[in-house]
Short mmCIF file of C-alpha atoms and ligand atoms in Angstrom, two decimals:
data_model
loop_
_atom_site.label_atom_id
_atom_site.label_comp_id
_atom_site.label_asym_id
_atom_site.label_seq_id
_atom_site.Cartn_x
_atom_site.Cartn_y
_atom_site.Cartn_z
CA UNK A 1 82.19 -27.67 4.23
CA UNK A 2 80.31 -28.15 1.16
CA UNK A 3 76.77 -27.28 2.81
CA UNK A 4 78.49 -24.08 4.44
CA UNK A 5 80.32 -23.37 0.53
CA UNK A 6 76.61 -23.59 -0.57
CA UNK A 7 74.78 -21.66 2.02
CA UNK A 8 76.66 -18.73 1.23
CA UNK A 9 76.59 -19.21 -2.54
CA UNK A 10 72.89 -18.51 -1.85
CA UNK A 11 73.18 -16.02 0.39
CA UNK A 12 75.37 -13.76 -1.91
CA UNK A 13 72.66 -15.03 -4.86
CA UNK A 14 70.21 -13.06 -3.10
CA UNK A 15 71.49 -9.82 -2.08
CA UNK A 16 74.66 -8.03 -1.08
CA UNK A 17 75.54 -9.02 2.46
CA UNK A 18 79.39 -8.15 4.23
CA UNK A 19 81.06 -10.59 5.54
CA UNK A 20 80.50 -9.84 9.41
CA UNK A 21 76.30 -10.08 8.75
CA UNK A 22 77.39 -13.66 6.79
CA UNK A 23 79.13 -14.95 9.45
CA UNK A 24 76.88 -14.47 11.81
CA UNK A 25 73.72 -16.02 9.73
CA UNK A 26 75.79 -19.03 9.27
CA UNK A 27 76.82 -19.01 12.36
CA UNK A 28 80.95 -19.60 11.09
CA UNK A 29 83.88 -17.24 11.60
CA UNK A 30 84.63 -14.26 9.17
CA UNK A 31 87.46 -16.13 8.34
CA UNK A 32 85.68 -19.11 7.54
CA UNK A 33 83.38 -16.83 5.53
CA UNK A 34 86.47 -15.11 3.50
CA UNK A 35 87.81 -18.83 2.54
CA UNK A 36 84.18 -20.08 0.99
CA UNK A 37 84.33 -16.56 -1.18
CA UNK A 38 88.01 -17.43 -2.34
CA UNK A 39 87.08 -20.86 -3.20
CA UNK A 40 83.99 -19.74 -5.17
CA UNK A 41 86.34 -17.70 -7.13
CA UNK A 42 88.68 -20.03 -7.76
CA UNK A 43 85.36 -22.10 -9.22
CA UNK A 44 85.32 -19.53 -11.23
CA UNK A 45 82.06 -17.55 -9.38
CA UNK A 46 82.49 -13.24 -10.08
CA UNK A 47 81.73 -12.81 -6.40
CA UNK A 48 81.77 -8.98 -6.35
CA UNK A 49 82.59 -7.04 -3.11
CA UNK A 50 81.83 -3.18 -2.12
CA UNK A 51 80.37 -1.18 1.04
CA UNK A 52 77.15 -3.26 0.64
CA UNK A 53 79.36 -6.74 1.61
CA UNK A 54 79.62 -9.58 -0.91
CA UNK A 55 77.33 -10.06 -4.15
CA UNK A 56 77.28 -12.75 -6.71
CA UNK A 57 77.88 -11.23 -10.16
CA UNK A 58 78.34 -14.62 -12.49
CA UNK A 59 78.22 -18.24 -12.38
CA UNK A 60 80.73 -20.21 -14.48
CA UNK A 61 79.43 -21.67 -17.64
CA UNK A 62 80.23 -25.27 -16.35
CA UNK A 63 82.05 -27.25 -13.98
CA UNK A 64 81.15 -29.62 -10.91
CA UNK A 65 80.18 -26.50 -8.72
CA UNK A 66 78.48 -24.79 -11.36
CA UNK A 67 75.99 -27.71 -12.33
CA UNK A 68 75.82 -28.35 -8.08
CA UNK A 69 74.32 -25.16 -8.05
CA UNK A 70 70.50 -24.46 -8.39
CA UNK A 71 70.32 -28.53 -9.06
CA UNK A 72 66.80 -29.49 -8.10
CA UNK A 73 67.54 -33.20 -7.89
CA UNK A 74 69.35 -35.34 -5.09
CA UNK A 75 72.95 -36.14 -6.66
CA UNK A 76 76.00 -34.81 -6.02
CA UNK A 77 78.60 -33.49 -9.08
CA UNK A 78 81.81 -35.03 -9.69
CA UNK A 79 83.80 -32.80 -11.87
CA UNK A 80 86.69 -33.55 -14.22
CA UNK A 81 88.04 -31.29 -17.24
CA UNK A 82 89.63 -34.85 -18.75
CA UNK A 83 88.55 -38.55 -18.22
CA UNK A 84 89.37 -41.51 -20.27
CA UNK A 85 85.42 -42.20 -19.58
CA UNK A 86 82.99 -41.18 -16.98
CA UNK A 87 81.47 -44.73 -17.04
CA UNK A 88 84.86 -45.68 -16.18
CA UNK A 89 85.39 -43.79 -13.01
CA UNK A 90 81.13 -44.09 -12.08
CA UNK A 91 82.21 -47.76 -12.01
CA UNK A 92 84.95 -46.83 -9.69
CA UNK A 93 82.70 -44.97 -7.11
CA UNK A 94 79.67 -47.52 -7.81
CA UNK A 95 82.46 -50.17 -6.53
CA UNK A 96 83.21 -48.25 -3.54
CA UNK A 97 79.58 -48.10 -2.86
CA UNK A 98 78.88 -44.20 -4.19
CA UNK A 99 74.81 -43.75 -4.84
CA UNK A 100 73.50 -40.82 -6.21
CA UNK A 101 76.62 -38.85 -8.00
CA UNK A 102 76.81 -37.54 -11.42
CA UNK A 103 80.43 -38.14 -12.82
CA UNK A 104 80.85 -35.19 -15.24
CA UNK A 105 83.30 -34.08 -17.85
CA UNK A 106 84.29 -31.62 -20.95
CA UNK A 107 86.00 -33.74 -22.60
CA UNK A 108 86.85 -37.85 -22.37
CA UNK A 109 89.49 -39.95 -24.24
CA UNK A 110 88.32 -43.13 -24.20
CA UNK A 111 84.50 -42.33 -24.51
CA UNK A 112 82.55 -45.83 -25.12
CA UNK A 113 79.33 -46.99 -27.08
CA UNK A 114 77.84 -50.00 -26.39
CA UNK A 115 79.70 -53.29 -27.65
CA UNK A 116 83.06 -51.43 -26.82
CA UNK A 117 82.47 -49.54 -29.77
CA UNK A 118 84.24 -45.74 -29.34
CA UNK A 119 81.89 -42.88 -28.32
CA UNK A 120 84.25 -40.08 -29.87
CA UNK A 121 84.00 -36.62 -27.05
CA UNK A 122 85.82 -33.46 -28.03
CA UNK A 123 85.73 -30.61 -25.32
CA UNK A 124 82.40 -28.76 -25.29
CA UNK A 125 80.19 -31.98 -25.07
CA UNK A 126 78.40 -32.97 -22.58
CA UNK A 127 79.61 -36.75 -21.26
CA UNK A 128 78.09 -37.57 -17.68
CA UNK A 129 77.43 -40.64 -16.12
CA UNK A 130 74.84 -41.35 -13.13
CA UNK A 131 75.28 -43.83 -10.26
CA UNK A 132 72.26 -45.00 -8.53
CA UNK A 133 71.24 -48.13 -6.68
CA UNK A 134 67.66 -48.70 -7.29
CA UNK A 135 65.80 -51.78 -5.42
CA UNK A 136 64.87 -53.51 -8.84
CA UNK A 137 65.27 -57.04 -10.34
CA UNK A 138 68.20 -56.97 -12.93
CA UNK A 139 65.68 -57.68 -15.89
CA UNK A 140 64.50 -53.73 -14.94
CA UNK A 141 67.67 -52.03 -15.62
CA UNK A 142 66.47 -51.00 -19.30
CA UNK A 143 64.48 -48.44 -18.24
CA UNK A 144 67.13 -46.60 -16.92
CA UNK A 145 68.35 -46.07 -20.32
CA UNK A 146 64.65 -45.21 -21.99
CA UNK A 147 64.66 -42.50 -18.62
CA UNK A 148 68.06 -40.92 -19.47
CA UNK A 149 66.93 -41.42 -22.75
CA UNK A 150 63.90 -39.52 -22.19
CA UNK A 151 65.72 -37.13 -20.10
CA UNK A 152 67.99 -35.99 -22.55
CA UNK A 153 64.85 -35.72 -24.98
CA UNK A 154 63.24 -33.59 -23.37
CA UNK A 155 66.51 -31.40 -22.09
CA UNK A 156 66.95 -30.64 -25.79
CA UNK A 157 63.58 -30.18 -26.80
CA UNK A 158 64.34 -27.05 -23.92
CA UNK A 159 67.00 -25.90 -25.95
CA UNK A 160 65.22 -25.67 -29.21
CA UNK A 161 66.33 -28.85 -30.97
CA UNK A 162 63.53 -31.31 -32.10
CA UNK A 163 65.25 -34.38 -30.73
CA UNK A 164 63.19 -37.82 -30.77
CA UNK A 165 64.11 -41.17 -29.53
CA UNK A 166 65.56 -44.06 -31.67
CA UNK A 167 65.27 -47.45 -29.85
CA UNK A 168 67.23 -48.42 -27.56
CA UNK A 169 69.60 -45.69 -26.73
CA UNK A 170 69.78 -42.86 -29.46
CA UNK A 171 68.58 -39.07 -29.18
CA UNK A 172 68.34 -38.39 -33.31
CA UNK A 173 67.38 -35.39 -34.96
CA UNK A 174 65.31 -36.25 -38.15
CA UNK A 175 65.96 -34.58 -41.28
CA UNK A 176 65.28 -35.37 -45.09
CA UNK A 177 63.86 -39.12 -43.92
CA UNK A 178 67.49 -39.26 -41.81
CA UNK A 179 68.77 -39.77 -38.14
CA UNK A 180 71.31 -37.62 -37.29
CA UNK A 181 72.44 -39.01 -33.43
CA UNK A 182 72.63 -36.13 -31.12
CA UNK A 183 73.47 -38.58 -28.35
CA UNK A 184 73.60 -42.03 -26.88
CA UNK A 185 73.11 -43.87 -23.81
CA UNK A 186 75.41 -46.74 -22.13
CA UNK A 187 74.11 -48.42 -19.43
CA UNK A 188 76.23 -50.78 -16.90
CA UNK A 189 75.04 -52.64 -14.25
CA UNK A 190 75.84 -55.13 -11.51
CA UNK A 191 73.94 -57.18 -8.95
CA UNK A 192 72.34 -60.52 -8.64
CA UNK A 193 69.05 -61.72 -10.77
CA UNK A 194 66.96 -60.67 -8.09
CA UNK A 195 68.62 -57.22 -6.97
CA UNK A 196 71.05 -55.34 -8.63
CA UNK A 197 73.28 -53.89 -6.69
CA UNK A 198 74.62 -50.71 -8.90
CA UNK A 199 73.53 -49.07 -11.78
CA UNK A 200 75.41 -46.54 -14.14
CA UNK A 201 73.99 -44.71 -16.75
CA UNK A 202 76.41 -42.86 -19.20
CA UNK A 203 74.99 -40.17 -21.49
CA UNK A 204 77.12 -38.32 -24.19
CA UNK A 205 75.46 -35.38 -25.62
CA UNK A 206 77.12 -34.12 -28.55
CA UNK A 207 76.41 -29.88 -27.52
CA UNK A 208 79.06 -27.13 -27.78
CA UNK A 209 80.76 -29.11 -31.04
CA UNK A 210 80.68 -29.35 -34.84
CA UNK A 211 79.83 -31.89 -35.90
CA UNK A 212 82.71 -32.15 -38.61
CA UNK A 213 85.01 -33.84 -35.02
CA UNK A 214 82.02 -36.76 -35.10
CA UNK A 215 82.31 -39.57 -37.06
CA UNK A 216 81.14 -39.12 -40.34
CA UNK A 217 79.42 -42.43 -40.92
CA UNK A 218 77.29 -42.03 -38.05
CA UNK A 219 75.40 -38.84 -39.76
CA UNK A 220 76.08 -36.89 -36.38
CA UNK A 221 74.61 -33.73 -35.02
CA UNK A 222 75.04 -31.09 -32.26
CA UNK A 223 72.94 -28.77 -30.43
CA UNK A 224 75.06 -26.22 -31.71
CA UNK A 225 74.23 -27.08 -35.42
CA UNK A 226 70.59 -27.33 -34.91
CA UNK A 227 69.61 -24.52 -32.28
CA UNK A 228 73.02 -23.01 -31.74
CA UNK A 229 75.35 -23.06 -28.23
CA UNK A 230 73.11 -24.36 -25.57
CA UNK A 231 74.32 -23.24 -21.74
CA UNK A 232 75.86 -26.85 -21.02
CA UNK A 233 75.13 -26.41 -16.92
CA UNK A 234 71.42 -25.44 -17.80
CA UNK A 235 71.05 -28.67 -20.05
CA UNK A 236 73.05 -30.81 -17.62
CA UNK A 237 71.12 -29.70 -14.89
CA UNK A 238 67.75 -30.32 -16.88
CA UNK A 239 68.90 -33.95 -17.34
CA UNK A 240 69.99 -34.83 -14.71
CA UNK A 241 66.62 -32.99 -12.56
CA UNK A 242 64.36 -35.03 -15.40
CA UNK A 243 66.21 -38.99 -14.68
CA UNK A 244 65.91 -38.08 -11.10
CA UNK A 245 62.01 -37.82 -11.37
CA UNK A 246 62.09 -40.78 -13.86
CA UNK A 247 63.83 -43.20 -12.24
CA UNK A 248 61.13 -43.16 -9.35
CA UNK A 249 58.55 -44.26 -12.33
CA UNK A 250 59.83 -46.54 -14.48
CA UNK A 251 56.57 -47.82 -15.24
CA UNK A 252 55.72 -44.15 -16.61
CA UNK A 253 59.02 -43.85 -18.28
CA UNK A 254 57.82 -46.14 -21.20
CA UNK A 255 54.81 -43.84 -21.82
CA UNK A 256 56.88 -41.08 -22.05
CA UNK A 257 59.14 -42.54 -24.27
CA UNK A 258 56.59 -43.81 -26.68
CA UNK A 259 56.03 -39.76 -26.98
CA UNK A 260 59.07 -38.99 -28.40
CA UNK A 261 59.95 -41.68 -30.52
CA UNK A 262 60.78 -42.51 -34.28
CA UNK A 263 60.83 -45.81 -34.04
CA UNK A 264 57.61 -47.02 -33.80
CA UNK A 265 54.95 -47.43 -36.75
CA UNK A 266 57.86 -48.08 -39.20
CA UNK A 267 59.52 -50.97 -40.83
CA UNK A 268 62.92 -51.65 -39.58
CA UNK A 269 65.76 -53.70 -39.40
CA UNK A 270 67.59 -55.07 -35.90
CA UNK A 271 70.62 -56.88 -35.62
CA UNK A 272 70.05 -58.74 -32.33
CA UNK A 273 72.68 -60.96 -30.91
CA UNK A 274 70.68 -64.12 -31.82
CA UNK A 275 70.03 -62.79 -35.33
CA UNK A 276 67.94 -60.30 -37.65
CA UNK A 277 64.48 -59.39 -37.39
CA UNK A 278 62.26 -57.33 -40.04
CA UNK A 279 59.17 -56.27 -39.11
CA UNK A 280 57.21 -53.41 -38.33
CA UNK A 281 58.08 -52.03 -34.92
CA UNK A 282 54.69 -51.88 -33.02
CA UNK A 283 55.58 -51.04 -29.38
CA UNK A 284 58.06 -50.93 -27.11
CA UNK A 285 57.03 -52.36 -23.93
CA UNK A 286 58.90 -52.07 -20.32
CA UNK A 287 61.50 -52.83 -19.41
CA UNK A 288 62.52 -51.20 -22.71
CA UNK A 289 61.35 -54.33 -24.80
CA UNK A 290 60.95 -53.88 -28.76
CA UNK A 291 57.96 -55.70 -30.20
CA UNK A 292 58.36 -56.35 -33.71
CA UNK A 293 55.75 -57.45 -36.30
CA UNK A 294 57.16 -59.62 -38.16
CA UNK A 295 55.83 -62.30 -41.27
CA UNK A 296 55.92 -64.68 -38.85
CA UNK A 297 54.04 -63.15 -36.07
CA UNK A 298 55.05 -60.68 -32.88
CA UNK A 299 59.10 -60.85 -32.09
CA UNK A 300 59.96 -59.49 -28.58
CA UNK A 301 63.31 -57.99 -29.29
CA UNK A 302 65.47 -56.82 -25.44
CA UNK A 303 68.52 -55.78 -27.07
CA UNK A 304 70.23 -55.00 -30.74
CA UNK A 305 70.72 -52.31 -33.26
CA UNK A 306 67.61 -50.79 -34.78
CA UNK A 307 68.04 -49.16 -38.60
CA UNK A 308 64.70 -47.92 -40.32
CA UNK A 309 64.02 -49.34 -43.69
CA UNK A 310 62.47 -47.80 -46.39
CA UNK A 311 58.83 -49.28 -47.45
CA UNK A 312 60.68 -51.33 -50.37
CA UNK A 313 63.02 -52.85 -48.44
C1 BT5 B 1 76.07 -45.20 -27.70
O1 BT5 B 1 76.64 -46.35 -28.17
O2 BT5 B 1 75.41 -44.44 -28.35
C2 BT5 B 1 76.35 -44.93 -26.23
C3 BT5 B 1 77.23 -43.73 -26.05
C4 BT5 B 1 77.43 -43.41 -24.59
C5 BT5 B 1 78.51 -42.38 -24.39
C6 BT5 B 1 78.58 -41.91 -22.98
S1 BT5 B 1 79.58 -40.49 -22.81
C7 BT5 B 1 79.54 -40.60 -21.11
C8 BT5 B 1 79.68 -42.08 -20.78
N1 BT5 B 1 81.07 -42.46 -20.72
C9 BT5 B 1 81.38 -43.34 -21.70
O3 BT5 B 1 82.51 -43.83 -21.88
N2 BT5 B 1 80.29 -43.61 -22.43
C10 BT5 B 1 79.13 -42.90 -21.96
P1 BT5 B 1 76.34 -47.01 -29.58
O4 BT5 B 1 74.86 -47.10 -29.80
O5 BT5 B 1 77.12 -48.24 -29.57
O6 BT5 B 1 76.91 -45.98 -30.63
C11 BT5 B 1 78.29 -45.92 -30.90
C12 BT5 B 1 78.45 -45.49 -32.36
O7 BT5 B 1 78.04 -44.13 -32.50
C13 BT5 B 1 79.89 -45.52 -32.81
O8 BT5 B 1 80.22 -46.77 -33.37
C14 BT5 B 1 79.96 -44.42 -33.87
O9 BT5 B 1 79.51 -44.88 -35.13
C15 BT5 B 1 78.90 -43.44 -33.38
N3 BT5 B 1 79.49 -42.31 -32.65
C16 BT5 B 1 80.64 -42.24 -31.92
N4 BT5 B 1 80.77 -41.06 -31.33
C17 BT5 B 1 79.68 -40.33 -31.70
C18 BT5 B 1 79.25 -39.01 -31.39
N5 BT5 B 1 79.92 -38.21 -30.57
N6 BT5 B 1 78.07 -38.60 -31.94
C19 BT5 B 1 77.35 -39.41 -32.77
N7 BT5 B 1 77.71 -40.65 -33.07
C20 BT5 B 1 78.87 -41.12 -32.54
#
């Protein structure tokens, strides 16, 4: 069904053609033809009809068939207006052994950082979450969030927002020496040592929102405060087209992070869960390692919370 659904989307992309010529090309029924036009427009597709047959006038600003079409990367859309959290329900399909799907929503209300902390996601965001199942050692599954990290980078550098990275898991725009997050990453995985099994990579872009409905002490941003509305199906597709390429290079995906990011050359501050470390961040290294030069010599540094300092400090 769905192939047929998109077959004709493309056909009527293309040029007018009636119903009888469509039919025939796809080799279906008219009937079968007339149903895949009333579904498009209950997607919310303008599929136009006169004497020349069937034309496509519009394609809905978002939505799981929307994003699905035009996507120039291997995953399939899974569409909700409202989820408590599309890591949530990626977790679901990861368990039933999905690969491959983007779970995507408008709006969640149960959004999550990392450490359980909230990830808050009013309606005109962007909050997707991608299930793949990679043939990597647990100890890689890091650089999935530098890719969708990258990803995301470089989907809003499209837009017209100068968005840089912020080890681990930040997209920051930086103004008057501050990080304003534009979005975050939450990676989940499961498998043995050796093999993981699934991995899920949430990504909440803060887009079609002001960022007066973000918290406050997280100095915020949104697309639409730095560059203006963004078309959300453009920048989701974007994303999700640039982690598709990315996640076949993970050794690349460090190099291309080290592009984009604020992090390194300055003196900062982690909170790691076995304590802090000052230093001067020097590299980051893959999987997604942090080296820090510190007084006492180079600290490797796999997971924490990364604050710049200022040269005093
Ligand atoms: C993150 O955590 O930055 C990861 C966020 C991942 C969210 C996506 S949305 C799709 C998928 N489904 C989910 O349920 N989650 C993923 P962390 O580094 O822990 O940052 C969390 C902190 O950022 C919070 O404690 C707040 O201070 C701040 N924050 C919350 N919502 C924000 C927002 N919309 N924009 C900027 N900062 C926010």
């Amino acid at each position: 069904m769905q192939d047929t659904r998109e077959q004709v989307l493309d056909a009527l992309a293309q040029e007018p053609v009636s119903g009888p010529d469509l039919a025939d090309r796809l080799g279906v029924s008219r009937a079968a033809v007339w149903k895949h036009v009333e579904a498009l427009r209950e997607a919310g597709f303008a599929v136009e009809s006169d004497d020349a047959g069937y034309r496509l006038a519009s394609v809905p600003e978002f939505g799981g068939p929307a994003v699905a079409y035009g996507l120039d990367a291997p995953f399939t859309v899974e569409y909700h207006d409202e989820l408590p959290s599309t890591n949530a329900r990626a977790r679901e399909l990861a368990a039933e052994e999905a690969s491959d799907v983007v779970v995507l929503a408008d709006h969640q209300t149960g959004g999550r950082g990392r450490l359980d902390r909230e990830w808050r996601s009013p309606a005109g965001g962007i909050y997707l979450s991608l299930v793949v199942r990679p043939e990597v050692p647990a100890t890689h599954a890091p650089a999935f969030t530098l890719a969708a990290a990258v990803a995301t980078t470089r989907a809003a550098r499209e837009a017209g927002v100068d968005a840089r990275i912020k080890w681990p898991n930040d997209v920051v725009v930086v103004r008057d020496g501050r990080e304003h997050k534009l979005a975050g990453v939450l990676t989940e995985m499961e498998g043995e040592a050796d093999r993981v099994s699934w991995v899920v990579v949430g990504v909440g872009v803060n887009a079609n929102v002001d960022p007066e409905e973000l918290p406050g002490e997280a100095a915020p941003t949104s697309i639409r405060a730095e560059a203006g509305d963004v078309d959300r199906r453009v920048f989701t597709q974007r994303l999700v087209e640039e982690f598709g390429a990315l996640r076949h290079d993970l050794e690349g995906v460090v190099e291309a992070w080290r592009e984009h990011a604020t992090t390194l050359g300055r003196r900062v501050r982690v909170d790691t869960p076995g304590g802090e470390v000052v230093g001067e961040a020097v590299d980051v290294r893959f999987p997604g390692t942090l080296v820090v030069d510190t007084d006492d010599g180079p600290v490797d540094v796999t997971a924490g919370d990364c604050e710049p300092l200022r040269p005093a400090e």
